[in-house]
Amino acid sequence: MGSSRAYHPVDLLTGAVRNAAQVEADLACAMARVDATAEALKLPAERRRKIDKARRVVAKPVQHIAFFHAHVGHRLAAFTADDSTAEAIRTRLIPAIYIQKAARRAATADERHTLQATGTRLLYLAREALNEWPPDRLAEAEQLATECANVFVRGTSCVEGRNGQLALRHHSLHRLSKRRLAALTVIHNFHIRRPDRSTAAERFFGSRHDALFEWLLDHLDVPARPRSRPQRRAA
């Protein structure tokens, strides 16, 4: 399994849930194949250093997978106390919606069609497992599954999106200070809103927060007005 396919909380072909240990093992195998290829091709030291750099960030995807499953478990515990229902949502409903989401981002038409068919089949099986639920409760379960699937963002898409915005809006400015970058990050996460009026922080944490600038006005110590200087009379 390649590193790109390994970095998913579910198997895209079967819908099986993949935990952090499985992802870590698959990523290690992918890196071992890269090392073997580099050795066979006699890559120079500069190329080897880039491979070593990629190896150092493998821990981050594994932590991301672990966080995703912990978040899903917390949301399911708050949603239902029935273990069988929670298991059906975790192993069938969430994977189905996640694979449908992945299908929209697939590189080729054939891959999109394959993933869409898998997602549709899993969604049918999930609804069959929950067919005793009333429609409104099932709709709530699917909404929960959608929110959980949206929590997992492959790679650093959220960071890359912000970096792209900085490149677009602030490309003429060089050497932005750390304080200014931190301020821009806060504005991006807590002030900029989508058409649905949600901020990045609200979508990530799943809860509303106070308006950024109103909060600042309530908590910021505004400097006193400068003392006015007496005007000098003309001689």
PDB file of C-alpha atoms in Angstrom:
ATOM      1  CA  MET A   1       0.000   0.000   0.000  1.00  0.00           C
ATOM      2  CA  GLY A   2       1.387   3.440  -0.970  1.00  0.00           C
ATOM      3  CA  SER A   3       1.674   6.299   1.487  1.00  0.00           C
ATOM      4  CA  SER A   4      -1.192   8.210  -0.134  1.00  0.00           C
ATOM      5  CA  ARG A   5      -3.621   5.319   0.150  1.00  0.00           C
ATOM      6  CA  ALA A   6      -2.358   4.448   3.642  1.00  0.00           C
ATOM      7  CA  TYR A   7      -3.169   7.874   5.039  1.00  0.00           C
ATOM      8  CA  HIS A   8      -6.908   7.339   5.508  1.00  0.00           C
ATOM      9  CA  PRO A   9      -8.945   6.408   8.611  1.00  0.00           C
ATOM     10  CA  VAL A  10     -10.847   3.836   6.509  1.00  0.00           C
ATOM     11  CA  ASP A  11      -9.852   1.522   3.675  1.00  0.00           C
ATOM     12  CA  LEU A  12     -11.139   3.144   0.503  1.00  0.00           C
ATOM     13  CA  LEU A  13     -11.727  -0.201  -1.221  1.00  0.00           C
ATOM     14  CA  THR A  14     -13.493  -2.091   1.570  1.00  0.00           C
ATOM     15  CA  GLY A  15     -14.647   0.576   4.036  1.00  0.00           C
ATOM     16  CA  ALA A  16     -12.871  -1.185   6.915  1.00  0.00           C
ATOM     17  CA  VAL A  17     -11.894   1.166   9.756  1.00  0.00           C
ATOM     18  CA  ARG A  18      -8.119   1.656  10.037  1.00  0.00           C
ATOM     19  CA  ASN A  19      -6.587   2.571  13.384  1.00  0.00           C
ATOM     20  CA  ALA A  20      -3.378   4.481  14.047  1.00  0.00           C
ATOM     21  CA  ALA A  21      -1.257   1.330  14.408  1.00  0.00           C
ATOM     22  CA  GLN A  22      -2.343   0.035  10.987  1.00  0.00           C
ATOM     23  CA  VAL A  23      -1.651   3.381   9.337  1.00  0.00           C
ATOM     24  CA  GLU A  24       1.763   3.589  11.021  1.00  0.00           C
ATOM     25  CA  ALA A  25       2.696   0.100   9.809  1.00  0.00           C
ATOM     26  CA  ASP A  26       1.576   0.827   6.237  1.00  0.00           C
ATOM     27  CA  LEU A  27       3.455   4.128   6.159  1.00  0.00           C
ATOM     28  CA  ALA A  28       6.576   2.377   7.441  1.00  0.00           C
ATOM     29  CA  CYS A  29       6.267  -0.201   4.638  1.00  0.00           C
ATOM     30  CA  ALA A  30       5.842   2.584   2.080  1.00  0.00           C
ATOM     31  CA  MET A  31       8.972   4.335   3.375  1.00  0.00           C
ATOM     32  CA  ALA A  32      10.886   1.022   3.257  1.00  0.00           C
ATOM     33  CA  ARG A  33       9.983   0.676  -0.431  1.00  0.00           C
ATOM     34  CA  VAL A  34      11.180   4.230  -1.054  1.00  0.00           C
ATOM     35  CA  ASP A  35      14.482   3.417   0.680  1.00  0.00           C
ATOM     36  CA  ALA A  36      14.911   0.275  -1.419  1.00  0.00           C
ATOM     37  CA  THR A  37      14.222   2.230  -4.613  1.00  0.00           C
ATOM     38  CA  ALA A  38      16.668   4.953  -3.584  1.00  0.00           C
ATOM     39  CA  GLU A  39      19.332   2.325  -2.912  1.00  0.00           C
ATOM     40  CA  ALA A  40      18.723   0.622  -6.260  1.00  0.00           C
ATOM     41  CA  LEU A  41      18.933   3.942  -8.125  1.00  0.00           C
ATOM     42  CA  LYS A  42      22.016   5.090  -6.168  1.00  0.00           C
ATOM     43  CA  LEU A  43      20.432   8.435  -5.390  1.00  0.00           C
ATOM     44  CA  PRO A  44      22.832  11.198  -4.308  1.00  0.00           C
ATOM     45  CA  ALA A  45      23.008  12.414  -0.712  1.00  0.00           C
ATOM     46  CA  GLU A  46      20.845  15.472  -1.410  1.00  0.00           C
ATOM     47  CA  ARG A  47      17.969  13.263  -2.563  1.00  0.00           C
ATOM     48  CA  ARG A  48      18.442  10.964   0.426  1.00  0.00           C
ATOM     49  CA  ARG A  49      18.123  13.945   2.778  1.00  0.00           C
ATOM     50  CA  LYS A  50      14.728  14.770   1.272  1.00  0.00           C
ATOM     51  CA  ILE A  51      13.595  11.189   1.901  1.00  0.00           C
ATOM     52  CA  ASP A  52      14.800  11.463   5.502  1.00  0.00           C
ATOM     53  CA  LYS A  53      12.854  14.703   5.862  1.00  0.00           C
ATOM     54  CA  ALA A  54       9.686  12.932   4.690  1.00  0.00           C
ATOM     55  CA  ARG A  55      10.353  10.118   7.151  1.00  0.00           C
ATOM     56  CA  ARG A  56      10.479  12.573  10.075  1.00  0.00           C
ATOM     57  CA  VAL A  57       6.911  13.775   9.463  1.00  0.00           C
ATOM     58  CA  VAL A  58       5.364  10.279   9.385  1.00  0.00           C
ATOM     59  CA  ALA A  59       4.465  10.589  13.077  1.00  0.00           C
ATOM     60  CA  LYS A  60       2.126  13.505  12.374  1.00  0.00           C
ATOM     61  CA  PRO A  61      -0.291  11.571  10.109  1.00  0.00           C
ATOM     62  CA  VAL A  62      -0.379   8.761  12.680  1.00  0.00           C
ATOM     63  CA  GLN A  63      -1.282  11.248  15.432  1.00  0.00           C
ATOM     64  CA  HIS A  64      -3.932  12.708  13.143  1.00  0.00           C
ATOM     65  CA  ILE A  65      -5.540   9.277  12.689  1.00  0.00           C
ATOM     66  CA  ALA A  66      -5.499   8.692  16.465  1.00  0.00           C
ATOM     67  CA  PHE A  67      -7.107  12.093  17.075  1.00  0.00           C
ATOM     68  CA  PHE A  68      -9.803  11.380  14.488  1.00  0.00           C
ATOM     69  CA  HIS A  69     -10.856   8.091  16.083  1.00  0.00           C
ATOM     70  CA  ALA A  70     -10.790   9.620  19.574  1.00  0.00           C
ATOM     71  CA  HIS A  71     -13.005  12.460  18.351  1.00  0.00           C
ATOM     72  CA  VAL A  72     -15.427  10.009  16.710  1.00  0.00           C
ATOM     73  CA  GLY A  73     -15.625   7.965  19.907  1.00  0.00           C
ATOM     74  CA  HIS A  74     -16.398  11.078  21.946  1.00  0.00           C
ATOM     75  CA  ARG A  75     -19.142  12.195  19.535  1.00  0.00           C
ATOM     76  CA  LEU A  76     -20.726   8.727  19.417  1.00  0.00           C
ATOM     77  CA  ALA A  77     -20.736   8.434  23.217  1.00  0.00           C
ATOM     78  CA  ALA A  78     -22.632  11.714  23.399  1.00  0.00           C
ATOM     79  CA  PHE A  79     -25.042  10.655  20.642  1.00  0.00           C
ATOM     80  CA  THR A  80     -26.108   7.176  21.798  1.00  0.00           C
ATOM     81  CA  ALA A  81     -25.530   4.808  24.698  1.00  0.00           C
ATOM     82  CA  ASP A  82     -26.300   1.713  22.611  1.00  0.00           C
ATOM     83  CA  ASP A  83     -23.037  -0.008  21.657  1.00  0.00           C
ATOM     84  CA  SER A  84     -24.441  -1.773  18.593  1.00  0.00           C
ATOM     85  CA  THR A  85     -25.840   1.469  17.203  1.00  0.00           C
ATOM     86  CA  ALA A  86     -22.592   3.319  17.837  1.00  0.00           C
ATOM     87  CA  GLU A  87     -20.673   0.498  16.145  1.00  0.00           C
ATOM     88  CA  ALA A  88     -22.944   0.636  13.089  1.00  0.00           C
ATOM     89  CA  ILE A  89     -22.364   4.371  12.757  1.00  0.00           C
ATOM     90  CA  ARG A  90     -18.598   4.028  13.316  1.00  0.00           C
ATOM     91  CA  THR A  91     -17.954   1.067  11.014  1.00  0.00           C
ATOM     92  CA  ARG A  92     -20.568   1.607   8.301  1.00  0.00           C
ATOM     93  CA  LEU A  93     -22.127   5.062   8.200  1.00  0.00           C
ATOM     94  CA  ILE A  94     -18.985   7.147   8.737  1.00  0.00           C
ATOM     95  CA  PRO A  95     -16.855   5.080   6.291  1.00  0.00           C
ATOM     96  CA  ALA A  96     -19.596   5.302   3.637  1.00  0.00           C
ATOM     97  CA  ILE A  97     -19.811   9.082   3.867  1.00  0.00           C
ATOM     98  CA  TYR A  98     -16.023   9.433   4.076  1.00  0.00           C
ATOM     99  CA  ILE A  99     -15.503   7.361   0.914  1.00  0.00           C
ATOM    100  CA  GLN A 100     -18.136   9.397  -0.937  1.00  0.00           C
ATOM    101  CA  LYS A 101     -16.259  12.490   0.138  1.00  0.00           C
ATOM    102  CA  ALA A 102     -12.965  10.969  -1.073  1.00  0.00           C
ATOM    103  CA  ALA A 103     -14.595  10.080  -4.410  1.00  0.00           C
ATOM    104  CA  ARG A 104     -15.159  13.754  -5.190  1.00  0.00           C
ATOM    105  CA  ARG A 105     -11.427  14.382  -4.832  1.00  0.00           C
ATOM    106  CA  ALA A 106     -10.141  11.365  -6.753  1.00  0.00           C
ATOM    107  CA  ALA A 107      -7.656  12.028  -9.520  1.00  0.00           C
ATOM    108  CA  THR A 108      -9.295  10.012 -12.327  1.00  0.00           C
ATOM    109  CA  ALA A 109     -12.840   9.338 -13.460  1.00  0.00           C
ATOM    110  CA  ASP A 110     -12.448   5.583 -12.995  1.00  0.00           C
ATOM    111  CA  GLU A 111     -11.287   6.057  -9.423  1.00  0.00           C
ATOM    112  CA  ARG A 112     -14.166   8.441  -8.726  1.00  0.00           C
ATOM    113  CA  HIS A 113     -16.705   5.940 -10.057  1.00  0.00           C
ATOM    114  CA  THR A 114     -15.172   3.067  -8.039  1.00  0.00           C
ATOM    115  CA  LEU A 115     -15.143   5.023  -4.797  1.00  0.00           C
ATOM    116  CA  GLN A 116     -18.641   6.371  -5.361  1.00  0.00           C
ATOM    117  CA  ALA A 117     -19.963   2.846  -5.920  1.00  0.00           C
ATOM    118  CA  THR A 118     -18.248   1.628  -2.743  1.00  0.00           C
ATOM    119  CA  GLY A 119     -19.607   4.538  -0.738  1.00  0.00           C
ATOM    120  CA  THR A 120     -23.137   4.010  -2.060  1.00  0.00           C
ATOM    121  CA  ARG A 121     -23.042   0.294  -1.210  1.00  0.00           C
ATOM    122  CA  LEU A 122     -21.776   0.959   2.325  1.00  0.00           C
ATOM    123  CA  LEU A 123     -24.378   3.657   2.851  1.00  0.00           C
ATOM    124  CA  TYR A 124     -27.129   1.228   1.873  1.00  0.00           C
ATOM    125  CA  LEU A 125     -25.789  -1.354   4.344  1.00  0.00           C
ATOM    126  CA  ALA A 126     -25.560   1.270   7.086  1.00  0.00           C
ATOM    127  CA  ARG A 127     -29.158   2.361   6.559  1.00  0.00           C
ATOM    128  CA  GLU A 128     -30.250  -1.289   6.613  1.00  0.00           C
ATOM    129  CA  ALA A 129     -28.509  -1.732   9.979  1.00  0.00           C
ATOM    130  CA  LEU A 130     -30.369   1.312  11.341  1.00  0.00           C
ATOM    131  CA  ASN A 131     -33.700   0.686   9.604  1.00  0.00           C
ATOM    132  CA  GLU A 132     -35.594   0.458  12.899  1.00  0.00           C
ATOM    133  CA  TRP A 133     -34.817   4.066  13.671  1.00  0.00           C
ATOM    134  CA  PRO A 134     -37.379   6.775  12.880  1.00  0.00           C
ATOM    135  CA  PRO A 135     -36.448   8.943   9.878  1.00  0.00           C
ATOM    136  CA  ASP A 136     -35.610  12.011  11.949  1.00  0.00           C
ATOM    137  CA  ARG A 137     -33.240  10.018  14.193  1.00  0.00           C
ATOM    138  CA  LEU A 138     -31.576   8.434  11.167  1.00  0.00           C
ATOM    139  CA  ALA A 139     -31.133  11.898   9.654  1.00  0.00           C
ATOM    140  CA  GLU A 140     -29.427  13.003  12.868  1.00  0.00           C
ATOM    141  CA  ALA A 141     -27.115   9.977  12.696  1.00  0.00           C
ATOM    142  CA  GLU A 142     -26.162  10.776   9.092  1.00  0.00           C
ATOM    143  CA  GLN A 143     -25.545  14.393  10.014  1.00  0.00           C
ATOM    144  CA  LEU A 144     -23.286  13.251  12.842  1.00  0.00           C
ATOM    145  CA  ALA A 145     -21.438  10.883  10.499  1.00  0.00           C
ATOM    146  CA  THR A 146     -20.954  13.690   7.981  1.00  0.00           C
ATOM    147  CA  GLU A 147     -19.539  16.002  10.641  1.00  0.00           C
ATOM    148  CA  CYS A 148     -17.177  13.280  11.838  1.00  0.00           C
ATOM    149  CA  ALA A 149     -16.010  12.490   8.292  1.00  0.00           C
ATOM    150  CA  ASN A 150     -15.362  16.185   7.673  1.00  0.00           C
ATOM    151  CA  VAL A 151     -13.106  16.375  10.731  1.00  0.00           C
ATOM    152  CA  PHE A 152     -10.430  14.361   8.932  1.00  0.00           C
ATOM    153  CA  VAL A 153      -8.552  16.575   6.481  1.00  0.00           C
ATOM    154  CA  ARG A 154      -5.739  14.830   4.635  1.00  0.00           C
ATOM    155  CA  GLY A 155      -2.314  16.397   4.749  1.00  0.00           C
ATOM    156  CA  THR A 156      -2.206  20.040   5.706  1.00  0.00           C
ATOM    157  CA  SER A 157      -5.048  21.322   3.564  1.00  0.00           C
ATOM    158  CA  CYS A 158      -6.235  23.811   6.181  1.00  0.00           C
ATOM    159  CA  VAL A 159      -2.717  25.202   6.582  1.00  0.00           C
ATOM    160  CA  GLU A 160      -2.108  25.208   2.845  1.00  0.00           C
ATOM    161  CA  GLY A 161      -5.349  27.117   2.336  1.00  0.00           C
ATOM    162  CA  ARG A 162      -4.231  29.785   4.749  1.00  0.00           C
ATOM    163  CA  ASN A 163      -0.763  29.893   3.181  1.00  0.00           C
ATOM    164  CA  GLY A 164      -2.384  30.294  -0.216  1.00  0.00           C
ATOM    165  CA  GLN A 165      -4.419  33.197   1.074  1.00  0.00           C
ATOM    166  CA  LEU A 166      -1.299  34.816   2.501  1.00  0.00           C
ATOM    167  CA  ALA A 167       0.484  34.335  -0.814  1.00  0.00           C
ATOM    168  CA  LEU A 168      -2.428  35.916  -2.668  1.00  0.00           C
ATOM    169  CA  ARG A 169      -3.118  38.860  -0.357  1.00  0.00           C
ATOM    170  CA  HIS A 170       0.296  39.563   1.100  1.00  0.00           C
ATOM    171  CA  HIS A 171       2.735  38.464  -1.614  1.00  0.00           C
ATOM    172  CA  SER A 172       4.193  41.963  -1.840  1.00  0.00           C
ATOM    173  CA  LEU A 173       5.167  41.928   1.833  1.00  0.00           C
ATOM    174  CA  HIS A 174       8.342  40.173   2.876  1.00  0.00           C
ATOM    175  CA  ARG A 175       9.510  38.883   6.206  1.00  0.00           C
ATOM    176  CA  LEU A 176       6.205  39.168   8.019  1.00  0.00           C
ATOM    177  CA  SER A 177       6.831  39.245  11.765  1.00  0.00           C
ATOM    178  CA  LYS A 178       5.725  36.350  13.956  1.00  0.00           C
ATOM    179  CA  ARG A 179       3.265  38.639  15.748  1.00  0.00           C
ATOM    180  CA  ARG A 180       1.636  39.662  12.482  1.00  0.00           C
ATOM    181  CA  LEU A 181       1.444  36.065  11.250  1.00  0.00           C
ATOM    182  CA  ALA A 182      -0.157  35.067  14.558  1.00  0.00           C
ATOM    183  CA  ALA A 183      -2.696  37.888  14.199  1.00  0.00           C
ATOM    184  CA  LEU A 184      -3.493  36.805  10.623  1.00  0.00           C
ATOM    185  CA  THR A 185      -3.989  33.235  11.846  1.00  0.00           C
ATOM    186  CA  VAL A 186      -6.471  34.379  14.490  1.00  0.00           C
ATOM    187  CA  ILE A 187      -8.385  36.418  11.907  1.00  0.00           C
ATOM    188  CA  HIS A 188      -8.462  33.461   9.516  1.00  0.00           C
ATOM    189  CA  ASN A 189      -9.729  31.029  12.170  1.00  0.00           C
ATOM    190  CA  PHE A 190     -12.141  33.214  14.161  1.00  0.00           C
ATOM    191  CA  HIS A 191     -13.295  36.085  11.910  1.00  0.00           C
ATOM    192  CA  ILE A 192     -13.443  35.078   8.223  1.00  0.00           C
ATOM    193  CA  ARG A 193     -16.793  33.410   7.532  1.00  0.00           C
ATOM    194  CA  ARG A 194     -18.142  31.237   4.756  1.00  0.00           C
ATOM    195  CA  PRO A 195     -21.517  31.911   3.109  1.00  0.00           C
ATOM    196  CA  ASP A 196     -23.135  29.780   5.841  1.00  0.00           C
ATOM    197  CA  ARG A 197     -21.725  32.282   8.392  1.00  0.00           C
ATOM    198  CA  SER A 198     -19.411  29.687   9.993  1.00  0.00           C
ATOM    199  CA  THR A 199     -15.749  30.277  10.843  1.00  0.00           C
ATOM    200  CA  ALA A 200     -12.909  27.748  10.597  1.00  0.00           C
ATOM    201  CA  ALA A 201     -12.840  27.433  14.400  1.00  0.00           C
ATOM    202  CA  GLU A 202     -16.590  26.734  14.550  1.00  0.00           C
ATOM    203  CA  ARG A 203     -16.335  24.048  11.873  1.00  0.00           C
ATOM    204  CA  PHE A 204     -13.399  22.410  13.628  1.00  0.00           C
ATOM    205  CA  PHE A 205     -14.701  22.446  17.207  1.00  0.00           C
ATOM    206  CA  GLY A 206     -18.385  22.057  16.309  1.00  0.00           C
ATOM    207  CA  SER A 207     -19.538  24.949  18.502  1.00  0.00           C
ATOM    208  CA  ARG A 208     -20.090  28.684  18.236  1.00  0.00           C
ATOM    209  CA  HIS A 209     -17.738  31.256  19.688  1.00  0.00           C
ATOM    210  CA  ASP A 210     -17.962  34.955  20.509  1.00  0.00           C
ATOM    211  CA  ALA A 211     -17.459  37.462  17.725  1.00  0.00           C
ATOM    212  CA  LEU A 212     -13.741  38.205  17.496  1.00  0.00           C
ATOM    213  CA  PHE A 213     -13.688  41.991  17.526  1.00  0.00           C
ATOM    214  CA  GLU A 214     -16.484  42.308  20.089  1.00  0.00           C
ATOM    215  CA  TRP A 215     -14.482  39.984  22.355  1.00  0.00           C
ATOM    216  CA  LEU A 216     -11.363  42.102  21.830  1.00  0.00           C
ATOM    217  CA  LEU A 217     -13.224  45.293  22.714  1.00  0.00           C
ATOM    218  CA  ASP A 218     -14.423  43.675  25.946  1.00  0.00           C
ATOM    219  CA  HIS A 219     -10.986  42.380  26.974  1.00  0.00           C
ATOM    220  CA  LEU A 220      -8.471  44.790  25.452  1.00  0.00           C
ATOM    221  CA  ASP A 221      -7.107  47.664  27.482  1.00  0.00           C
ATOM    222  CA  VAL A 222      -7.417  50.569  25.082  1.00  0.00           C
ATOM    223  CA  PRO A 223      -4.584  53.096  25.534  1.00  0.00           C
ATOM    224  CA  ALA A 224      -5.546  56.456  26.970  1.00  0.00           C
ATOM    225  CA  ARG A 225      -5.936  59.383  24.650  1.00  0.00           C
ATOM    226  CA  PRO A 226      -2.641  61.261  24.208  1.00  0.00           C
ATOM    227  CA  ARG A 227      -2.318  64.474  26.134  1.00  0.00           C
ATOM    228  CA  SER A 228      -3.012  67.463  23.935  1.00  0.00           C
ATOM    229  CA  ARG A 229      -0.179  69.898  23.633  1.00  0.00           C
ATOM    230  CA  PRO A 230      -0.863  73.605  23.977  1.00  0.00           C
ATOM    231  CA  GLN A 231      -0.657  75.429  20.695  1.00  0.00           C
ATOM    232  CA  ARG A 232       2.055  77.973  20.359  1.00  0.00           C
ATOM    233  CA  ARG A 233       1.002  81.448  19.456  1.00  0.00           C
ATOM    234  CA  ALA A 234       2.533  83.007  16.438  1.00  0.00           C
ATOM    235  CA  ALA A 235       5.077  85.673  17.308  1.00  0.00           C
TER     236      ALA A 235
END
